[in-house]
């Protein structure tokens, strides 16, 4: 099976502890992830590493998640973006989905829900490549 293929995942969130914990928990589920703590370095990563899947926090200093999403999709339309937010509303969700997000999840996120969503996004990424 191609499950042995590592999922190329980039997590973007300014709360370092949160991303590191999440990353460790995904690691236990055989999902290695890279991390970026701000929008600018996340976009650099998109240019350099071309991640297939990104998990982006909606509210970050410097650049709102929807802006990051727009820029990611402009750089690499095939990247599957999962939006994660602690303070989103229905309007944010609508905007993200219309900008091409793969999924919109609320914090605190259930790790099983997140890993399932990442697997689904990965399937889609494999189909589009």
mmCIF file of N, CA and C in Angstrom:
data_model
loop_
_atom_site.group_PDB
_atom_site.id
_atom_site.type_symbol
_atom_site.label_atom_id
_atom_site.label_comp_id
_atom_site.label_asym_id
_atom_site.label_seq_id
_atom_site.Cartn_x
_atom_site.Cartn_y
_atom_site.Cartn_z
ATOM 1 N N UNK A 1 0.840 -1.201 0.000
ATOM 2 C CA UNK A 1 0.000 0.000 0.000
ATOM 3 C C UNK A 1 0.873 1.247 0.000
ATOM 4 N N UNK A 2 0.298 2.364 -0.425
ATOM 5 C CA UNK A 2 1.092 3.584 -0.466
ATOM 6 C C UNK A 2 1.015 4.340 0.861
ATOM 7 N N UNK A 3 0.396 3.715 1.879
ATOM 8 C CA UNK A 3 0.352 4.350 3.194
ATOM 9 C C UNK A 3 1.756 4.541 3.766
ATOM 10 N N UNK A 4 2.714 3.736 3.262
ATOM 11 C CA UNK A 4 4.081 3.832 3.755
ATOM 12 C C UNK A 4 4.716 5.143 3.284
ATOM 13 N N UNK A 5 4.136 5.724 2.226
ATOM 14 C CA UNK A 5 4.621 6.996 1.719
ATOM 15 C C UNK A 5 4.351 8.058 2.760
ATOM 16 N N UNK A 6 5.384 8.778 3.151
ATOM 17 C CA UNK A 6 5.200 9.814 4.167
ATOM 18 C C UNK A 6 4.327 10.925 3.622
ATOM 19 N N UNK A 7 3.416 11.365 4.449
ATOM 20 C CA UNK A 7 2.569 12.481 4.065
ATOM 21 C C UNK A 7 3.389 13.758 4.255
ATOM 22 N N UNK A 8 3.434 14.578 3.219
ATOM 23 C CA UNK A 8 4.206 15.813 3.287
ATOM 24 C C UNK A 8 3.321 16.932 3.850
ATOM 25 N N UNK A 9 3.461 17.129 5.150
ATOM 26 C CA UNK A 9 2.533 17.964 5.904
ATOM 27 C C UNK A 9 3.234 19.164 6.530
ATOM 28 N N UNK A 10 2.625 20.327 6.393
ATOM 29 C CA UNK A 10 3.174 21.529 7.027
ATOM 30 C C UNK A 10 2.126 22.134 7.942
ATOM 31 N N UNK A 11 2.493 22.325 9.211
ATOM 32 C CA UNK A 11 1.575 22.921 10.168
ATOM 33 C C UNK A 11 1.997 24.341 10.484
ATOM 34 N N UNK A 12 1.032 25.251 10.421
ATOM 35 C CA UNK A 12 1.324 26.669 10.597
ATOM 36 C C UNK A 12 0.474 27.250 11.718
ATOM 37 N N UNK A 13 1.137 27.669 12.793
ATOM 38 C CA UNK A 13 0.415 28.221 13.932
ATOM 39 C C UNK A 13 1.425 28.990 14.779
ATOM 40 N N UNK A 14 1.048 30.168 15.262
ATOM 41 C CA UNK A 14 1.991 30.951 16.054
ATOM 42 C C UNK A 14 2.109 30.447 17.493
ATOM 43 N N UNK A 15 1.201 29.536 17.893
ATOM 44 C CA UNK A 15 1.310 28.965 19.247
ATOM 45 C C UNK A 15 2.237 27.758 19.174
ATOM 46 N N UNK A 16 3.520 27.993 19.451
ATOM 47 C CA UNK A 16 4.533 26.934 19.266
ATOM 48 C C UNK A 16 4.222 25.662 20.021
ATOM 49 N N UNK A 17 3.837 25.807 21.294
ATOM 50 C CA UNK A 17 3.579 24.606 22.109
ATOM 51 C C UNK A 17 2.478 23.766 21.477
ATOM 52 N N UNK A 18 1.448 24.458 21.027
ATOM 53 C CA UNK A 18 0.302 23.788 20.428
ATOM 54 C C UNK A 18 0.741 22.979 19.202
ATOM 55 N N UNK A 19 1.491 23.600 18.300
ATOM 56 C CA UNK A 19 1.932 22.918 17.087
ATOM 57 C C UNK A 19 2.861 21.757 17.412
ATOM 58 N N UNK A 20 3.755 21.970 18.367
ATOM 59 C CA UNK A 20 4.694 20.908 18.707
ATOM 60 C C UNK A 20 3.966 19.700 19.281
ATOM 61 N N UNK A 21 3.012 19.948 20.182
ATOM 62 C CA UNK A 21 2.224 18.858 20.767
ATOM 63 C C UNK A 21 1.455 18.126 19.671
ATOM 64 N N UNK A 22 0.794 18.888 18.827
ATOM 65 C CA UNK A 22 0.005 18.307 17.748
ATOM 66 C C UNK A 22 0.909 17.482 16.834
ATOM 67 N N UNK A 23 2.064 18.043 16.527
ATOM 68 C CA UNK A 23 3.019 17.387 15.650
ATOM 69 C C UNK A 23 3.472 16.044 16.239
ATOM 70 N N UNK A 24 3.752 16.050 17.549
ATOM 71 C CA UNK A 24 4.166 14.805 18.210
ATOM 72 C C UNK A 24 3.061 13.762 18.157
ATOM 73 N N UNK A 25 1.835 14.221 18.369
ATOM 74 C CA UNK A 25 0.718 13.275 18.374
ATOM 75 C C UNK A 25 0.454 12.715 16.987
ATOM 76 N N UNK A 26 0.704 13.512 15.954
ATOM 77 C CA UNK A 26 0.535 13.020 14.584
ATOM 78 C C UNK A 26 1.685 12.082 14.225
ATOM 79 N N UNK A 27 2.860 12.386 14.760
ATOM 80 C CA UNK A 27 4.043 11.558 14.551
ATOM 81 C C UNK A 27 3.759 10.126 15.014
ATOM 82 N N UNK A 28 3.053 9.999 16.134
ATOM 83 C CA UNK A 28 2.682 8.683 16.648
ATOM 84 C C UNK A 28 1.759 7.954 15.688
ATOM 85 N N UNK A 29 1.101 8.713 14.828
ATOM 86 C CA UNK A 29 0.220 8.106 13.833
ATOM 87 C C UNK A 29 0.912 8.067 12.472
ATOM 88 N N UNK A 30 2.242 8.078 12.494
ATOM 89 C CA UNK A 30 3.030 7.977 11.260
ATOM 90 C C UNK A 30 2.835 9.139 10.301
ATOM 91 N N UNK A 31 2.594 10.308 10.851
ATOM 92 C CA UNK A 31 2.498 11.482 9.993
ATOM 93 C C UNK A 31 3.549 12.468 10.436
ATOM 94 N N UNK A 32 4.618 12.539 9.659
ATOM 95 C CA UNK A 32 5.673 13.482 10.008
ATOM 96 C C UNK A 32 5.243 14.852 9.511
ATOM 97 N N UNK A 33 5.448 15.864 10.329
ATOM 98 C CA UNK A 33 5.077 17.188 9.851
ATOM 99 C C UNK A 33 6.204 18.177 10.063
ATOM 100 N N UNK A 34 6.233 19.151 9.172
ATOM 101 C CA UNK A 34 7.117 20.289 9.352
ATOM 102 C C UNK A 34 6.291 21.343 10.053
ATOM 103 N N UNK A 35 6.985 22.327 10.649
ATOM 104 C CA UNK A 35 6.252 23.375 11.341
ATOM 105 C C UNK A 35 6.718 24.747 10.890
ATOM 106 N N UNK A 36 5.789 25.675 10.862
ATOM 107 C CA UNK A 36 6.123 27.074 10.635
ATOM 108 C C UNK A 36 5.310 27.860 11.658
ATOM 109 N N UNK A 37 5.931 28.899 12.222
ATOM 110 C CA UNK A 37 5.257 29.630 13.296
ATOM 111 C C UNK A 37 4.705 30.984 12.858
ATOM 112 N N UNK A 38 4.870 31.301 11.595
ATOM 113 C CA UNK A 38 4.250 32.524 11.093
ATOM 114 C C UNK A 38 3.996 32.378 9.599
ATOM 115 N N UNK A 39 3.166 33.270 9.075
ATOM 116 C CA UNK A 39 2.728 33.178 7.690
ATOM 117 C C UNK A 39 3.882 33.280 6.698
ATOM 118 N N UNK A 40 4.804 34.209 6.946
ATOM 119 C CA UNK A 40 5.902 34.426 5.996
ATOM 120 C C UNK A 40 6.747 33.171 5.816
ATOM 121 N N UNK A 41 7.120 32.533 6.937
ATOM 122 C CA UNK A 41 7.951 31.330 6.787
ATOM 123 C C UNK A 41 7.138 30.175 6.203
ATOM 124 N N UNK A 42 5.838 30.161 6.468
ATOM 125 C CA UNK A 42 4.979 29.133 5.872
ATOM 126 C C UNK A 42 4.994 29.263 4.348
ATOM 127 N N UNK A 43 4.902 30.497 3.862
ATOM 128 C CA UNK A 43 4.883 30.716 2.420
ATOM 129 C C UNK A 43 6.239 30.385 1.795
ATOM 130 N N UNK A 44 7.316 30.646 2.536
ATOM 131 C CA UNK A 44 8.646 30.236 2.069
ATOM 132 C C UNK A 44 8.683 28.723 1.906
ATOM 133 N N UNK A 45 8.121 28.020 2.893
ATOM 134 C CA UNK A 45 8.088 26.564 2.862
ATOM 135 C C UNK A 45 7.317 26.062 1.642
ATOM 136 N N UNK A 46 6.227 26.744 1.309
ATOM 137 C CA UNK A 46 5.425 26.336 0.151
ATOM 138 C C UNK A 46 6.272 26.447 -1.114
ATOM 139 N N UNK A 47 7.035 27.537 -1.211
ATOM 140 C CA UNK A 47 7.896 27.732 -2.391
ATOM 141 C C UNK A 47 9.022 26.703 -2.438
ATOM 142 N N UNK A 48 9.630 26.405 -1.278
ATOM 143 C CA UNK A 48 10.810 25.550 -1.238
ATOM 144 C C UNK A 48 10.490 24.058 -1.178
ATOM 145 N N UNK A 49 9.587 23.676 -0.292
ATOM 146 C CA UNK A 49 9.330 22.251 -0.019
ATOM 147 C C UNK A 49 8.111 21.693 -0.712
ATOM 148 N N UNK A 50 7.297 22.549 -1.295
ATOM 149 C CA UNK A 50 5.989 22.170 -1.824
ATOM 150 C C UNK A 50 5.296 21.078 -1.008
ATOM 151 N N UNK A 51 4.827 21.440 0.199
ATOM 152 C CA UNK A 51 4.047 20.487 0.989
ATOM 153 C C UNK A 51 2.756 20.136 0.244
ATOM 154 N N UNK A 52 2.244 18.927 0.498
ATOM 155 C CA UNK A 52 1.002 18.533 -0.169
ATOM 156 C C UNK A 52 -0.199 18.952 0.666
ATOM 157 N N UNK A 53 0.018 18.990 1.989
ATOM 158 C CA UNK A 53 -1.071 19.313 2.899
ATOM 159 C C UNK A 53 -0.597 20.325 3.918
ATOM 160 N N UNK A 54 -1.432 21.322 4.198
ATOM 161 C CA UNK A 54 -1.105 22.313 5.209
ATOM 162 C C UNK A 54 -2.241 22.408 6.212
ATOM 163 N N UNK A 55 -1.868 22.580 7.464
ATOM 164 C CA UNK A 55 -2.851 22.848 8.511
ATOM 165 C C UNK A 55 -2.539 24.265 8.974
ATOM 166 N N UNK A 56 -3.468 25.183 8.758
ATOM 167 C CA UNK A 56 -3.212 26.597 9.027
ATOM 168 C C UNK A 56 -4.171 27.151 10.076
ATOM 169 N N UNK A 57 -3.598 27.849 11.055
ATOM 170 C CA UNK A 57 -4.409 28.525 12.050
ATOM 171 C C UNK A 57 -4.977 29.797 11.426
ATOM 172 N N UNK A 58 -6.220 30.104 11.755
ATOM 173 C CA UNK A 58 -6.881 31.242 11.133
ATOM 174 C C UNK A 58 -6.364 32.586 11.650
ATOM 175 N N UNK A 59 -6.166 32.673 12.966
ATOM 176 C CA UNK A 59 -5.784 33.964 13.548
ATOM 177 C C UNK A 59 -4.313 33.960 13.948
ATOM 178 N N UNK A 60 -3.494 34.608 13.120
ATOM 179 C CA UNK A 60 -2.077 34.721 13.451
ATOM 180 C C UNK A 60 -1.662 36.174 13.330
ATOM 181 N N UNK A 61 -0.687 36.580 14.126
ATOM 182 C CA UNK A 61 -0.222 37.958 13.987
ATOM 183 C C UNK A 61 0.382 38.164 12.601
ATOM 184 N N UNK A 62 0.182 39.336 12.048
ATOM 185 C CA UNK A 62 0.808 39.651 10.764
ATOM 186 C C UNK A 62 -0.050 39.340 9.552
ATOM 187 N N UNK A 63 -0.675 38.186 9.550
ATOM 188 C CA UNK A 63 -1.470 37.831 8.381
ATOM 189 C C UNK A 63 -2.574 36.869 8.769
ATOM 190 N N UNK A 64 -3.804 37.213 8.431
ATOM 191 C CA UNK A 64 -4.937 36.352 8.740
ATOM 192 C C UNK A 64 -4.860 35.079 7.901
ATOM 193 N N UNK A 65 -5.357 33.982 8.474
ATOM 194 C CA UNK A 65 -5.331 32.693 7.792
ATOM 195 C C UNK A 65 -5.939 32.702 6.395
ATOM 196 N N UNK A 66 -6.988 33.519 6.197
ATOM 197 C CA UNK A 66 -7.595 33.565 4.864
ATOM 198 C C UNK A 66 -6.619 34.141 3.841
ATOM 199 N N UNK A 67 -5.805 35.115 4.262
ATOM 200 C CA UNK A 67 -4.775 35.685 3.382
ATOM 201 C C UNK A 67 -3.736 34.616 3.038
ATOM 202 N N UNK A 68 -3.319 33.873 4.081
ATOM 203 C CA UNK A 68 -2.336 32.807 3.874
ATOM 204 C C UNK A 68 -2.905 31.796 2.876
ATOM 205 N N UNK A 69 -4.167 31.427 3.088
ATOM 206 C CA UNK A 69 -4.842 30.469 2.206
ATOM 207 C C UNK A 69 -4.835 30.961 0.759
ATOM 208 N N UNK A 70 -5.195 32.242 0.551
ATOM 209 C CA UNK A 70 -5.204 32.819 -0.798
ATOM 210 C C UNK A 70 -3.832 32.720 -1.442
ATOM 211 N N UNK A 71 -2.813 33.102 -0.678
ATOM 212 C CA UNK A 71 -1.450 33.107 -1.218
ATOM 213 C C UNK A 71 -0.959 31.687 -1.515
ATOM 214 N N UNK A 72 -1.274 30.750 -0.619
ATOM 215 C CA UNK A 72 -0.878 29.351 -0.840
ATOM 216 C C UNK A 72 -1.511 28.845 -2.132
ATOM 217 N N UNK A 73 -2.801 29.106 -2.286
ATOM 218 C CA UNK A 73 -3.520 28.618 -3.466
ATOM 219 C C UNK A 73 -3.011 29.277 -4.747
ATOM 220 N N UNK A 74 -2.525 30.523 -4.631
ATOM 221 C CA UNK A 74 -1.958 31.204 -5.798
ATOM 222 C C UNK A 74 -0.610 30.575 -6.171
ATOM 223 N N UNK A 75 0.181 30.215 -5.148
ATOM 224 C CA UNK A 75 1.494 29.611 -5.386
ATOM 225 C C UNK A 75 1.369 28.161 -5.851
ATOM 226 N N UNK A 76 0.545 27.384 -5.146
ATOM 227 C CA UNK A 76 0.393 25.954 -5.416
ATOM 228 C C UNK A 76 -1.054 25.552 -5.249
ATOM 229 N N UNK A 77 -1.838 25.671 -6.313
ATOM 230 C CA UNK A 77 -3.271 25.370 -6.208
ATOM 231 C C UNK A 77 -3.555 23.946 -5.736
ATOM 232 N N UNK A 78 -2.580 23.027 -5.963
ATOM 233 C CA UNK A 78 -2.846 21.623 -5.617
ATOM 234 C C UNK A 78 -2.674 21.319 -4.129
ATOM 235 N N UNK A 79 -2.125 22.251 -3.361
ATOM 236 C CA UNK A 79 -1.958 22.016 -1.918
ATOM 237 C C UNK A 79 -3.322 21.941 -1.247
ATOM 238 N N UNK A 80 -3.517 20.899 -0.428
ATOM 239 C CA UNK A 80 -4.769 20.760 0.310
ATOM 240 C C UNK A 80 -4.605 21.457 1.660
ATOM 241 N N UNK A 81 -5.453 22.446 1.918
ATOM 242 C CA UNK A 81 -5.324 23.247 3.128
ATOM 243 C C UNK A 81 -6.445 22.956 4.124
ATOM 244 N N UNK A 82 -6.031 22.593 5.335
ATOM 245 C CA UNK A 82 -6.993 22.381 6.419
ATOM 246 C C UNK A 82 -6.882 23.582 7.352
ATOM 247 N N UNK A 83 -7.990 24.269 7.554
ATOM 248 C CA UNK A 83 -7.993 25.437 8.442
ATOM 249 C C UNK A 83 -8.389 24.980 9.839
ATOM 250 N N UNK A 84 -7.635 25.457 10.814
ATOM 251 C CA UNK A 84 -7.880 25.111 12.207
ATOM 252 C C UNK A 84 -8.087 26.421 12.948
ATOM 253 N N UNK A 85 -9.171 26.545 13.715
ATOM 254 C CA UNK A 85 -9.363 27.816 14.392
ATOM 255 C C UNK A 85 -9.992 27.696 15.767
ATOM 256 N N UNK A 86 -9.581 28.569 16.644
ATOM 257 C CA UNK A 86 -10.179 28.626 17.970
ATOM 258 C C UNK A 86 -11.279 29.669 18.035
ATOM 259 N N UNK A 87 -11.293 30.585 17.056
ATOM 260 C CA UNK A 87 -12.275 31.661 17.153
ATOM 261 C C UNK A 87 -12.896 32.018 15.817
ATOM 262 N N UNK A 88 -13.180 31.003 15.010
ATOM 263 C CA UNK A 88 -13.791 31.302 13.723
ATOM 264 C C UNK A 88 -15.297 31.401 13.855
ATOM 265 N N UNK A 89 -15.930 31.976 12.851
ATOM 266 C CA UNK A 89 -17.392 31.980 12.822
ATOM 267 C C UNK A 89 -17.844 31.445 11.460
ATOM 268 N N UNK A 90 -19.153 31.411 11.283
ATOM 269 C CA UNK A 90 -19.717 30.836 10.055
ATOM 270 C C UNK A 90 -19.217 31.583 8.814
ATOM 271 N N UNK A 91 -19.034 32.892 8.953
ATOM 272 C CA UNK A 91 -18.569 33.717 7.838
ATOM 273 C C UNK A 91 -17.148 33.324 7.426
ATOM 274 N N UNK A 92 -16.288 33.125 8.432
ATOM 275 C CA UNK A 92 -14.914 32.689 8.167
ATOM 276 C C UNK A 92 -14.921 31.355 7.435
ATOM 277 N N UNK A 93 -15.755 30.445 7.947
ATOM 278 C CA UNK A 93 -15.809 29.108 7.354
ATOM 279 C C UNK A 93 -16.223 29.184 5.888
ATOM 280 N N UNK A 94 -17.254 29.997 5.624
ATOM 281 C CA UNK A 94 -17.757 30.149 4.265
ATOM 282 C C UNK A 94 -16.662 30.698 3.352
ATOM 283 N N UNK A 95 -15.954 31.718 3.863
ATOM 284 C CA UNK A 95 -14.894 32.336 3.080
ATOM 285 C C UNK A 95 -13.767 31.337 2.778
ATOM 286 N N UNK A 96 -13.351 30.607 3.806
ATOM 287 C CA UNK A 96 -12.267 29.630 3.624
ATOM 288 C C UNK A 96 -12.636 28.561 2.608
ATOM 289 N N UNK A 97 -13.849 28.035 2.733
ATOM 290 C CA UNK A 97 -14.263 26.977 1.817
ATOM 291 C C UNK A 97 -14.353 27.518 0.385
ATOM 292 N N UNK A 98 -14.808 28.769 0.253
ATOM 293 C CA UNK A 98 -14.917 29.328 -1.103
ATOM 294 C C UNK A 98 -13.539 29.634 -1.684
ATOM 295 N N UNK A 99 -12.549 29.832 -0.810
ATOM 296 C CA UNK A 99 -11.176 30.062 -1.278
ATOM 297 C C UNK A 99 -10.448 28.749 -1.577
ATOM 298 N N UNK A 100 -11.143 27.639 -1.369
ATOM 299 C CA UNK A 100 -10.562 26.361 -1.748
ATOM 300 C C UNK A 100 -9.951 25.542 -0.622
ATOM 301 N N UNK A 101 -10.298 25.871 0.635
ATOM 302 C CA UNK A 101 -9.808 25.042 1.744
ATOM 303 C C UNK A 101 -10.395 23.641 1.620
ATOM 304 N N UNK A 102 -9.625 22.647 2.056
ATOM 305 C CA UNK A 102 -10.125 21.270 2.022
ATOM 306 C C UNK A 102 -11.099 21.043 3.168
ATOM 307 N N UNK A 103 -10.795 21.618 4.343
ATOM 308 C CA UNK A 103 -11.644 21.429 5.520
ATOM 309 C C UNK A 103 -11.446 22.587 6.486
ATOM 310 N N UNK A 104 -12.417 22.744 7.362
ATOM 311 C CA UNK A 104 -12.403 23.816 8.358
ATOM 312 C C UNK A 104 -12.744 23.174 9.698
ATOM 313 N N UNK A 105 -11.770 23.145 10.619
ATOM 314 C CA UNK A 105 -11.974 22.478 11.907
ATOM 315 C C UNK A 105 -11.796 23.447 13.064
ATOM 316 N N UNK A 106 -12.556 23.220 14.122
ATOM 317 C CA UNK A 106 -12.447 24.080 15.295
ATOM 318 C C UNK A 106 -11.498 23.521 16.343
ATOM 319 N N UNK A 107 -10.776 24.420 17.027
ATOM 320 C CA UNK A 107 -9.958 24.047 18.181
ATOM 321 C C UNK A 107 -10.864 24.074 19.394
ATOM 322 N N UNK A 108 -10.623 23.290 20.410
ATOM 323 C CA UNK A 108 -9.603 22.236 20.431
ATOM 324 C C UNK A 108 -10.010 21.113 19.482
ATOM 325 N N UNK A 109 -9.050 20.646 18.681
ATOM 326 C CA UNK A 109 -9.389 19.659 17.672
ATOM 327 C C UNK A 109 -9.143 18.260 18.231
ATOM 328 N N UNK A 110 -10.040 17.347 17.896
ATOM 329 C CA UNK A 110 -9.865 15.950 18.280
ATOM 330 C C UNK A 110 -8.782 15.376 17.371
ATOM 331 N N UNK A 111 -7.759 14.788 17.943
ATOM 332 C CA UNK A 111 -6.613 14.320 17.166
ATOM 333 C C UNK A 111 -7.018 13.273 16.127
ATOM 334 N N UNK A 112 -8.024 12.450 16.451
ATOM 335 C CA UNK A 112 -8.476 11.440 15.494
ATOM 336 C C UNK A 112 -9.186 12.089 14.313
ATOM 337 N N UNK A 113 -9.975 13.116 14.614
ATOM 338 C CA UNK A 113 -10.662 13.843 13.545
ATOM 339 C C UNK A 113 -9.619 14.507 12.643
ATOM 340 N N UNK A 114 -8.616 15.117 13.277
ATOM 341 C CA UNK A 114 -7.578 15.776 12.490
ATOM 342 C C UNK A 114 -6.813 14.780 11.621
ATOM 343 N N UNK A 115 -6.417 13.646 12.208
ATOM 344 C CA UNK A 115 -5.630 12.697 11.407
ATOM 345 C C UNK A 115 -6.467 12.089 10.287
ATOM 346 N N UNK A 116 -7.755 11.846 10.536
ATOM 347 C CA UNK A 116 -8.638 11.356 9.467
ATOM 348 C C UNK A 116 -8.733 12.387 8.349
ATOM 349 N N UNK A 117 -8.887 13.656 8.743
ATOM 350 C CA UNK A 117 -9.014 14.734 7.754
ATOM 351 C C UNK A 117 -7.742 14.845 6.925
ATOM 352 N N UNK A 118 -6.589 14.683 7.596
ATOM 353 C CA UNK A 118 -5.307 14.727 6.883
ATOM 354 C C UNK A 118 -5.216 13.565 5.890
ATOM 355 N N UNK A 119 -5.676 12.383 6.305
ATOM 356 C CA UNK A 119 -5.655 11.230 5.397
ATOM 357 C C UNK A 119 -6.544 11.464 4.179
ATOM 358 N N UNK A 120 -7.726 12.028 4.421
ATOM 359 C CA UNK A 120 -8.645 12.339 3.315
ATOM 360 C C UNK A 120 -7.996 13.350 2.362
ATOM 361 N N UNK A 121 -7.386 14.374 2.950
ATOM 362 C CA UNK A 121 -6.733 15.409 2.148
ATOM 363 C C UNK A 121 -5.588 14.795 1.349
ATOM 364 N N UNK A 122 -4.903 13.847 1.964
ATOM 365 C CA UNK A 122 -3.793 13.189 1.279
ATOM 366 C C UNK A 122 -4.276 12.386 0.074
ATOM 367 N N UNK A 123 -5.410 11.699 0.256
ATOM 368 C CA UNK A 123 -5.999 10.963 -0.868
ATOM 369 C C UNK A 123 -6.264 11.906 -2.022
ATOM 370 N N UNK A 124 -6.858 13.056 -1.677
ATOM 371 C CA UNK A 124 -7.178 14.028 -2.716
ATOM 372 C C UNK A 124 -5.916 14.560 -3.370
ATOM 373 N N UNK A 125 -4.882 14.812 -2.569
ATOM 374 C CA UNK A 125 -3.612 15.315 -3.096
ATOM 375 C C UNK A 125 -3.014 14.308 -4.077
ATOM 376 N N UNK A 126 -3.121 13.011 -3.750
ATOM 377 C CA UNK A 126 -2.568 11.965 -4.631
ATOM 378 C C UNK A 126 -3.332 11.925 -5.957
ATOM 379 N N UNK A 127 -4.644 12.165 -5.890
ATOM 380 C CA UNK A 127 -5.459 12.133 -7.113
ATOM 381 C C UNK A 127 -5.129 13.306 -8.026
ATOM 382 N N UNK A 128 -4.853 14.466 -7.409
ATOM 383 C CA UNK A 128 -4.608 15.653 -8.235
ATOM 384 C C UNK A 128 -3.204 15.681 -8.812
ATOM 385 N N UNK A 129 -2.266 14.922 -8.218
ATOM 386 C CA UNK A 129 -0.891 14.930 -8.750
ATOM 387 C C UNK A 129 -0.747 14.013 -9.953
#
